[in-house]
PDB file of C-alpha atoms in Angstrom:
ATOM      1  CA  MET A   1     -30.409 -10.997 -29.911  1.00  0.00           C
ATOM      2  CA  PRO A   2     -33.210 -13.190 -31.162  1.00  0.00           C
ATOM      3  CA  LYS A   3     -36.637 -11.656 -31.164  1.00  0.00           C
ATOM      4  CA  GLU A   4     -39.461 -13.201 -29.172  1.00  0.00           C
ATOM      5  CA  GLY A   5     -40.679 -16.350 -30.882  1.00  0.00           C
ATOM      6  CA  ALA A   6     -37.472 -16.809 -32.902  1.00  0.00           C
ATOM      7  CA  ILE A   7     -36.287 -19.685 -30.726  1.00  0.00           C
ATOM      8  CA  ASN A   8     -38.202 -22.933 -30.915  1.00  0.00           C
ATOM      9  CA  THR A   9     -39.138 -23.801 -27.339  1.00  0.00           C
ATOM     10  CA  ASP A  10     -41.234 -26.864 -28.192  1.00  0.00           C
ATOM     11  CA  GLY A  11     -40.451 -29.625 -25.747  1.00  0.00           C
ATOM     12  CA  LEU A  12     -38.939 -27.349 -23.111  1.00  0.00           C
ATOM     13  CA  ALA A  13     -40.385 -27.350 -19.636  1.00  0.00           C
ATOM     14  CA  ASP A  14     -42.513 -24.326 -18.750  1.00  0.00           C
ATOM     15  CA  TYR A  15     -39.797 -23.192 -16.343  1.00  0.00           C
ATOM     16  CA  TYR A  16     -37.357 -22.693 -19.206  1.00  0.00           C
ATOM     17  CA  LYS A  17     -39.945 -20.995 -21.379  1.00  0.00           C
ATOM     18  CA  LYS A  18     -40.641 -18.524 -18.574  1.00  0.00           C
ATOM     19  CA  THR A  19     -36.960 -17.829 -17.845  1.00  0.00           C
ATOM     20  CA  LEU A  20     -35.873 -17.447 -21.476  1.00  0.00           C
ATOM     21  CA  PRO A  21     -36.510 -13.669 -21.575  1.00  0.00           C
ATOM     22  CA  GLU A  22     -34.283 -13.202 -18.526  1.00  0.00           C
ATOM     23  CA  ILE A  23     -31.557 -15.384 -20.023  1.00  0.00           C
ATOM     24  CA  LEU A  24     -31.576 -13.381 -23.256  1.00  0.00           C
ATOM     25  CA  LYS A  25     -31.625  -9.963 -21.575  1.00  0.00           C
ATOM     26  CA  VAL A  26     -28.642  -7.712 -22.367  1.00  0.00           C
ATOM     27  CA  ASP A  27     -26.965  -5.718 -19.590  1.00  0.00           C
ATOM     28  CA  VAL A  28     -26.607  -2.505 -21.600  1.00  0.00           C
ATOM     29  CA  GLU A  29     -24.798  -0.501 -18.921  1.00  0.00           C
ATOM     30  CA  GLY A  30     -22.463  -3.394 -18.176  1.00  0.00           C
ATOM     31  CA  TRP A  31     -21.547  -3.696 -21.846  1.00  0.00           C
ATOM     32  CA  LYS A  32     -20.949   0.050 -22.118  1.00  0.00           C
ATOM     33  CA  LYS A  33     -18.503  -0.197 -19.200  1.00  0.00           C
ATOM     34  CA  GLU A  34     -16.760  -3.124 -20.902  1.00  0.00           C
ATOM     35  CA  LEU A  35     -16.419  -1.183 -24.156  1.00  0.00           C
ATOM     36  CA  LYS A  36     -14.937   1.770 -22.308  1.00  0.00           C
ATOM     37  CA  ASP A  37     -12.467  -0.519 -20.520  1.00  0.00           C
ATOM     38  CA  VAL A  38     -11.391  -2.183 -23.760  1.00  0.00           C
ATOM     39  CA  ARG A  39     -10.837   1.183 -25.453  1.00  0.00           C
ATOM     40  CA  GLU A  40      -8.983   2.777 -22.549  1.00  0.00           C
ATOM     41  CA  ASN A  41      -7.012  -0.124 -21.078  1.00  0.00           C
ATOM     42  CA  HIS A  42      -6.441  -2.583 -23.880  1.00  0.00           C
ATOM     43  CA  TYR A  43      -6.632  -1.008 -27.327  1.00  0.00           C
ATOM     44  CA  THR A  44      -4.259   1.788 -26.319  1.00  0.00           C
ATOM     45  CA  LYS A  45      -1.499  -0.791 -25.831  1.00  0.00           C
ATOM     46  CA  PHE A  46      -1.447  -1.482 -29.577  1.00  0.00           C
ATOM     47  CA  GLY A  47      -1.311   2.143 -30.728  1.00  0.00           C
ATOM     48  CA  SER A  48      -1.177   2.443 -34.508  1.00  0.00           C
ATOM     49  CA  HIS A  49      -0.807  -1.347 -34.860  1.00  0.00           C
ATOM     50  CA  LEU A  50      -4.422  -1.948 -33.846  1.00  0.00           C
ATOM     51  CA  PRO A  51      -6.467  -2.937 -36.899  1.00  0.00           C
ATOM     52  CA  LYS A  52      -9.095  -0.300 -37.712  1.00  0.00           C
ATOM     53  CA  GLU A  53     -11.658  -3.082 -37.989  1.00  0.00           C
ATOM     54  CA  LEU A  54     -11.442  -3.761 -34.254  1.00  0.00           C
ATOM     55  CA  SER A  55     -12.283  -0.168 -33.416  1.00  0.00           C
ATOM     56  CA  ALA A  56     -15.104  -0.301 -35.958  1.00  0.00           C
ATOM     57  CA  ILE A  57     -16.540  -3.364 -34.225  1.00  0.00           C
ATOM     58  CA  LEU A  58     -16.615  -1.546 -30.881  1.00  0.00           C
ATOM     59  CA  ASP A  59     -18.238   1.460 -32.554  1.00  0.00           C
ATOM     60  CA  ASP A  60     -20.898  -0.811 -34.044  1.00  0.00           C
ATOM     61  CA  ILE A  61     -21.630  -2.519 -30.736  1.00  0.00           C
ATOM     62  CA  GLU A  62     -21.827   0.830 -28.967  1.00  0.00           C
ATOM     63  CA  ALA A  63     -24.212   2.239 -31.576  1.00  0.00           C
ATOM     64  CA  ARG A  64     -26.523  -0.759 -31.147  1.00  0.00           C
ATOM     65  CA  LEU A  65     -26.430  -0.422 -27.361  1.00  0.00           C
ATOM     66  CA  ASN A  66     -27.402   3.245 -27.654  1.00  0.00           C
ATOM     67  CA  LYS A  67     -30.538   2.510 -29.689  1.00  0.00           C
TER      68      LYS A  67
END
């Protein structure tokens, strides 16, 4: 996610400038539930045919959510 000040808000109405932090907020617990669902209910369908890179991507996302 972009850090504060990384997005040029020049020309935006004050309303949008004030709501930007809420728009950019990440639902950490929601994403963790999604990751669990993908691992348990979707990736298992592919068994050994699932590319290792896809599991690595989920691991990376999960690690960043746990920081």
